[in-house]
Structures are given as C-alpha cells and as structure tokens.
mmCIF file of C-alpha atoms in Angstrom:
data_model
loop_
_atom_site.group_PDB
_atom_site.id
_atom_site.type_symbol
_atom_site.label_atom_id
_atom_site.label_comp_id
_atom_site.label_asym_id
_atom_site.label_seq_id
_atom_site.Cartn_x
_atom_site.Cartn_y
_atom_site.Cartn_z
ATOM 1 C CA MET N 1 0.040 0.075 -0.026
ATOM 2 C CA ASN N 2 1.379 3.385 -1.002
ATOM 3 C CA TYR N 3 0.697 5.974 1.563
ATOM 4 C CA GLU N 4 2.375 8.737 -0.282
ATOM 5 C CA ILE N 5 -0.355 8.212 -2.996
ATOM 6 C CA LEU N 6 -3.135 8.386 -0.357
ATOM 7 C CA SER N 7 -1.726 11.528 1.054
ATOM 8 C CA ALA N 8 -1.383 13.095 -2.131
ATOM 9 C CA PHE N 9 -5.136 12.051 -2.814
ATOM 10 C CA ILE N 10 -6.210 13.760 0.550
ATOM 11 C CA LEU N 11 -4.375 16.939 -0.288
ATOM 12 C CA ALA N 12 -5.866 17.189 -3.745
ATOM 13 C CA THR N 13 -9.265 16.409 -2.575
ATOM 14 C CA ALA N 14 -8.872 19.150 0.100
ATOM 15 C CA ALA N 15 -7.781 21.574 -2.332
ATOM 16 C CA LEU N 16 -10.693 20.757 -4.723
ATOM 17 C CA ALA N 17 -13.244 21.028 -1.985
ATOM 18 C CA ILE N 18 -11.949 24.513 -0.912
ATOM 19 C CA SER N 19 -11.936 25.719 -4.359
ATOM 20 C CA PRO N 20 -15.104 27.552 -5.278
ATOM 21 C CA GLY N 21 -17.638 25.631 -7.320
ATOM 22 C CA PRO N 22 -21.437 25.109 -7.695
ATOM 23 C CA ASP N 23 -21.710 22.699 -4.814
ATOM 24 C CA ASN N 24 -19.811 24.441 -2.121
ATOM 25 C CA ILE N 25 -21.237 27.893 -3.315
ATOM 26 C CA TYR N 26 -24.669 26.422 -2.897
ATOM 27 C CA VAL N 27 -23.866 25.181 0.703
ATOM 28 C CA LEU N 28 -22.573 28.615 1.486
ATOM 29 C CA THR N 29 -25.722 30.437 0.182
ATOM 30 C CA GLN N 30 -28.030 27.984 1.841
ATOM 31 C CA SER N 31 -26.210 28.610 5.190
ATOM 32 C CA ILE N 32 -26.268 32.383 4.765
ATOM 33 C CA SER N 33 -29.973 32.611 3.746
ATOM 34 C CA ASN N 34 -31.567 29.697 5.889
ATOM 35 C CA GLY N 35 -29.088 28.992 8.644
ATOM 36 C CA ILE N 36 -26.163 26.582 9.319
ATOM 37 C CA LYS N 37 -28.181 23.465 9.902
ATOM 38 C CA TYR N 38 -29.663 23.943 6.317
ATOM 39 C CA GLY N 39 -26.088 24.202 4.819
ATOM 40 C CA LEU N 40 -25.070 20.962 6.577
ATOM 41 C CA SER N 41 -28.382 19.073 5.258
ATOM 42 C CA THR N 42 -27.208 20.193 1.871
ATOM 43 C CA THR N 43 -23.825 18.887 2.488
ATOM 44 C CA ALA N 44 -24.913 15.650 3.695
ATOM 45 C CA GLY N 45 -27.108 15.232 0.499
ATOM 46 C CA LEU N 46 -24.292 16.057 -1.716
ATOM 47 C CA ILE N 47 -21.878 13.772 -0.162
ATOM 48 C CA THR N 48 -24.247 10.882 -0.077
ATOM 49 C CA GLY N 49 -24.544 11.217 -3.872
ATOM 50 C CA CYS N 50 -20.841 10.417 -4.167
ATOM 51 C CA ILE N 51 -21.669 6.820 -3.123
ATOM 52 C CA VAL N 52 -23.396 6.219 -6.577
ATOM 53 C CA HIS N 53 -20.582 7.717 -8.494
ATOM 54 C CA THR N 54 -17.916 5.659 -6.584
ATOM 55 C CA THR N 55 -19.877 2.540 -7.132
ATOM 56 C CA PHE N 56 -20.332 3.168 -10.860
ATOM 57 C CA LEU N 57 -16.565 3.741 -11.135
ATOM 58 C CA ALA N 58 -15.563 0.811 -8.840
ATOM 59 C CA PHE N 59 -17.482 -1.857 -10.807
ATOM 60 C CA GLY N 60 -17.385 -0.340 -14.217
ATOM 61 C CA VAL N 61 -13.860 0.802 -14.559
ATOM 62 C CA SER N 62 -12.296 -1.998 -12.496
ATOM 63 C CA ALA N 63 -13.826 -4.574 -14.898
ATOM 64 C CA LEU N 64 -12.367 -2.381 -17.884
ATOM 65 C CA ILE N 65 -8.840 -1.947 -16.615
ATOM 66 C CA LYS N 66 -8.268 -5.376 -15.139
ATOM 67 C CA ASP N 67 -5.072 -6.789 -16.656
ATOM 68 C CA ASN N 68 -5.218 -4.126 -19.388
ATOM 69 C CA ASP N 69 -2.414 -1.631 -18.919
ATOM 70 C CA GLN N 70 -2.826 0.227 -22.097
ATOM 71 C CA LEU N 71 -6.560 1.025 -21.403
ATOM 72 C CA PHE N 72 -5.496 2.151 -17.843
ATOM 73 C CA PHE N 73 -2.851 4.382 -19.453
ATOM 74 C CA VAL N 74 -5.706 5.772 -21.791
ATOM 75 C CA ILE N 75 -7.885 6.531 -18.935
ATOM 76 C CA LYS N 76 -5.160 8.290 -17.018
ATOM 77 C CA LEU N 77 -4.470 10.410 -20.201
ATOM 78 C CA PHE N 78 -7.982 11.258 -20.520
ATOM 79 C CA GLY N 79 -8.024 12.216 -16.846
ATOM 80 C CA ALA N 80 -5.020 14.562 -17.144
ATOM 81 C CA PHE N 81 -6.379 16.339 -20.180
ATOM 82 C CA TYR N 82 -9.762 16.700 -18.833
ATOM 83 C CA LEU N 83 -8.275 18.457 -15.708
ATOM 84 C CA PHE N 84 -6.215 20.648 -18.024
ATOM 85 C CA TYR N 85 -9.531 21.497 -19.854
ATOM 86 C CA LEU N 86 -11.062 22.464 -16.427
ATOM 87 C CA ALA N 87 -8.039 24.757 -15.646
ATOM 88 C CA TYR N 88 -8.349 26.264 -19.073
ATOM 89 C CA LYS N 89 -12.215 26.804 -18.459
ATOM 90 C CA VAL N 90 -11.427 28.504 -15.130
ATOM 91 C CA TYR N 91 -8.880 30.821 -16.659
ATOM 92 C CA TYR N 92 -11.433 32.163 -19.075
ATOM 93 C CA THR N 93 -14.160 32.703 -16.330
ATOM 94 C CA LYS N 94 -14.874 36.152 -14.770
ATOM 95 C CA VAL N 95 -13.345 36.735 -11.390
ATOM 96 C CA HIS N 96 -16.552 36.880 -9.412
ATOM 97 C CA ILE N 97 -18.180 34.625 -6.703
ATOM 98 C CA LYS N 98 -21.976 35.109 -6.809
ATOM 99 C CA LEU N 99 -23.765 34.954 -3.472
ATOM 100 C CA ASP N 100 -27.481 35.308 -4.284
ATOM 101 C CA SER N 101 -28.492 34.318 -0.787
ATOM 102 C CA THR N 102 -31.721 36.551 -0.898
ATOM 103 C CA GLU N 103 -33.201 34.761 -3.852
ATOM 104 C CA ILE N 104 -33.013 31.081 -2.402
ATOM 105 C CA PRO N 105 -36.447 29.830 -1.313
ATOM 106 C CA LYS N 106 -36.469 28.175 2.064
ATOM 107 C CA LYS N 107 -36.780 24.403 2.132
ATOM 108 C CA SER N 108 -37.032 21.865 4.899
ATOM 109 C CA LEU N 109 -33.972 19.886 5.947
ATOM 110 C CA SER N 110 -35.084 16.633 4.271
ATOM 111 C CA GLN N 111 -35.912 18.543 1.027
ATOM 112 C CA LEU N 112 -32.364 20.040 1.035
ATOM 113 C CA PHE N 113 -30.801 16.760 1.708
ATOM 114 C CA ARG N 114 -32.829 15.075 -1.036
ATOM 115 C CA GLN N 115 -32.131 18.108 -3.417
ATOM 116 C CA GLY N 116 -28.262 17.806 -2.680
ATOM 117 C CA PHE N 117 -28.254 14.040 -3.336
ATOM 118 C CA ILE N 118 -30.260 14.419 -6.610
ATOM 119 C CA MET N 119 -28.033 17.314 -7.732
ATOM 120 C CA ASN N 120 -24.920 15.293 -7.323
ATOM 121 C CA VAL N 121 -26.245 11.985 -8.756
ATOM 122 C CA LEU N 122 -27.738 13.314 -11.792
ATOM 123 C CA ASN N 123 -24.813 15.581 -12.648
ATOM 124 C CA PRO N 124 -22.810 13.899 -15.410
ATOM 125 C CA LYS N 125 -19.811 16.049 -14.913
ATOM 126 C CA VAL N 126 -19.393 14.476 -11.503
ATOM 127 C CA THR N 127 -19.250 11.059 -13.091
ATOM 128 C CA ILE N 128 -16.671 12.463 -15.681
ATOM 129 C CA PHE N 129 -14.663 14.009 -12.859
ATOM 130 C CA PHE N 130 -14.472 10.782 -10.848
ATOM 131 C CA LEU N 131 -13.411 8.961 -13.940
ATOM 132 C CA ALA N 132 -10.671 11.627 -14.576
ATOM 133 C CA PHE N 133 -9.515 11.866 -10.856
ATOM 134 C CA PHE N 134 -9.649 8.490 -9.167
ATOM 135 C CA PRO N 135 -7.739 6.123 -11.380
ATOM 136 C CA GLY N 136 -4.540 7.860 -11.174
ATOM 137 C CA PHE N 137 -4.546 7.395 -7.312
ATOM 138 C CA LEU N 138 -4.938 3.731 -7.094
ATOM 139 C CA PHE N 139 -2.511 2.876 -4.165
ATOM 140 C CA SER N 140 -1.922 -0.725 -4.254
ATOM 141 C CA LYS N 141 -0.668 -3.418 -6.652
ATOM 142 C CA ASP N 142 -2.079 -6.257 -4.553
ATOM 143 C CA LEU N 143 -5.443 -4.902 -3.311
ATOM 144 C CA ASN N 144 -8.524 -5.494 -5.324
ATOM 145 C CA THR N 145 -9.272 -2.516 -7.445
ATOM 146 C CA ILE N 146 -12.910 -2.345 -6.475
ATOM 147 C CA ILE N 147 -11.937 -1.978 -2.766
ATOM 148 C CA GLN N 148 -9.366 0.690 -3.693
ATOM 149 C CA PHE N 149 -12.030 2.849 -5.549
ATOM 150 C CA TYR N 150 -14.274 2.438 -2.363
ATOM 151 C CA VAL N 151 -11.525 3.617 -0.145
ATOM 152 C CA LEU N 152 -10.744 6.526 -2.249
ATOM 153 C CA GLY N 153 -14.406 7.408 -2.469
ATOM 154 C CA LEU N 154 -14.824 7.233 1.344
ATOM 155 C CA ILE N 155 -11.715 9.341 1.716
ATOM 156 C CA PHE N 156 -13.094 11.718 -0.843
ATOM 157 C CA MET N 157 -16.445 11.908 1.040
ATOM 158 C CA ILE N 158 -14.979 12.364 4.442
ATOM 159 C CA VAL N 159 -12.567 15.168 3.434
ATOM 160 C CA THR N 160 -15.325 16.838 1.377
ATOM 161 C CA PHE N 161 -17.864 16.578 4.053
ATOM 162 C CA LEU N 162 -15.506 18.136 6.652
ATOM 163 C CA ILE N 163 -14.477 21.060 4.400
ATOM 164 C CA PHE N 164 -18.102 21.751 3.159
ATOM 165 C CA SER N 165 -19.404 21.596 6.887
ATOM 166 C CA SER N 166 -16.709 23.986 7.863
ATOM 167 C CA ILE N 167 -17.941 26.358 5.040
ATOM 168 C CA ALA N 168 -21.509 26.061 6.427
ATOM 169 C CA LEU N 169 -20.347 26.808 9.981
ATOM 170 C CA LEU N 170 -18.202 29.745 9.003
ATOM 171 C CA SER N 171 -20.741 30.920 6.280
ATOM 172 C CA GLY N 172 -21.362 34.354 7.853
ATOM 173 C CA SER N 173 -17.477 35.188 8.171
ATOM 174 C CA ILE N 174 -16.645 33.692 4.724
ATOM 175 C CA ALA N 175 -19.357 35.728 2.954
ATOM 176 C CA GLU N 176 -18.208 38.856 4.699
ATOM 177 C CA GLN N 177 -14.645 38.395 3.693
ATOM 178 C CA ILE N 178 -15.711 37.799 0.219
ATOM 179 C CA LYS N 179 -17.729 40.933 -0.160
ATOM 180 C CA ARG N 180 -15.089 43.089 1.721
ATOM 181 C CA ASN N 181 -11.997 41.650 -0.112
ATOM 182 C CA THR N 182 -12.271 41.557 -4.027
ATOM 183 C CA GLY N 183 -8.821 39.920 -4.204
ATOM 184 C CA ILE N 184 -10.227 36.773 -2.486
ATOM 185 C CA ALA N 185 -12.125 35.810 -5.865
ATOM 186 C CA LEU N 186 -9.091 36.326 -7.941
ATOM 187 C CA PHE N 187 -7.005 34.100 -5.382
ATOM 188 C CA LEU N 188 -9.486 31.339 -5.403
ATOM 189 C CA LYS N 189 -9.837 31.347 -9.157
ATOM 190 C CA TRP N 190 -5.809 30.949 -9.433
ATOM 191 C CA LEU N 191 -6.134 28.226 -6.687
ATOM 192 C CA GLN N 192 -8.529 26.244 -8.967
ATOM 193 C CA ILE N 193 -6.111 26.565 -11.912
ATOM 194 C CA VAL N 194 -3.261 25.441 -9.914
ATOM 195 C CA VAL N 195 -5.177 22.552 -8.367
ATOM 196 C CA PHE N 196 -6.505 21.281 -11.706
ATOM 197 C CA SER N 197 -3.077 21.702 -13.664
ATOM 198 C CA GLY N 198 -1.232 20.110 -10.631
ATOM 199 C CA ILE N 199 -3.372 17.019 -10.425
ATOM 200 C CA GLY N 200 -3.246 16.728 -14.343
ATOM 201 C CA ILE N 201 0.565 16.853 -14.279
ATOM 202 C CA TYR N 202 0.548 14.275 -11.331
ATOM 203 C CA LEU N 203 -1.604 11.845 -13.507
ATOM 204 C CA LEU N 204 0.674 12.322 -16.570
ATOM 205 C CA PHE N 205 3.880 11.474 -14.658
ATOM 206 C CA SER N 206 2.710 9.012 -11.958
ATOM 207 C CA ASP N 207 4.216 5.585 -12.252
ATOM 208 C CA LYS N 208 0.815 3.491 -11.644
#
C-alpha cells in the first residue's frame, strides 16, 4: 500500500473542496440565507450522492482496466487532459463569486438533503470528474481495484464533508470576507487553476 499516493489524494481532494464550485457555493448560500443546519443538510445530501458515482466507477472501470495496462494508460491520459481543460475553463471565467442568498427559497432539511443528493447523482460532470480523478490514485498493486476505489471514494466523501461543513459553520465570516475583499475571488480562481493543472501533471507522470 502506497501511503504517499493516499496522502497526495487527500491533499488534492481538500484543495478541490476548498476551491469555489457550484456545490460549495450552494452550501454557502443556503447557510447564509437559511441557517447553518440547512447548509449541513445540503452537504450531507451532496456527499451521499458520491456513493453512487463511486459504485459506478468501482464496478465499471475496475472491470475495464483489469489486466489491461494500455486501457488504464488511456484513462489516465483522459483524466489528465480533462483536468487541464477544467483549468483552461476556469482561466477564461470572470473573477466573481456570486452569492444570491436572498433569492434562495427556504426548504425543509429533508428537502435540502434530497435536493443535494439528486443534484450530485444526476450531474454527469461528477461522473466524468470521478473517472478523471480517481484512477490515477490507485494505491496498491495487490489490493482489489474495487476495494481501492471504495477507499478513495470514502476518503473523498470524508474530506469533502469536513470542508463543506466548515464552510456552512463559517458561512457568515466567509461571505463577509468575500464581499469586503475582492482579491479573494482572484486568489480562489488561481487556486482552482493550480489545483486542476497540478493534479493533471501528477496523473501524466505518476508511475501507476
């Protein structure tokens, strides 16, 4: 078991969870407009949806790459260039974090959990991202690939849940800082570019 790869995966996941995207911005706006527990409920729904994507990846991709090094290399190549594409898209987006908290209708905790789950499961971009991100971080030559994907999925969910929950708990302070300091949006934009590009480079040059 390669703990260096697992450590790199944890760091990459944390950086991705911190970088502004539709999910953590939605958690932030729900927390600001309706309260912390509503942000936490949204977070729980979003994270639970990751189980579906992990299962699809574990059983679908594991069967494809088993004893097929060439296909595994192609998947890693796809993952790297998809992440470069994401970095390119971020580079050409406007430097602005939109917090329209006043326009968000209030829903019950169960409704928000369900909505977060559905948002995640029905988003094809999440499936593509998991396919691009996870295979390059398989950490053992002996452990079953399905188990490895589930371990990575569990780590991804735990790290993301902790960071999204922190965003919900600190929503007031975060929103105030974003409104007061316009440089934060620029910093977060370049953080996304560096993270996507860095993971892409890692996938291209990793040995596995």
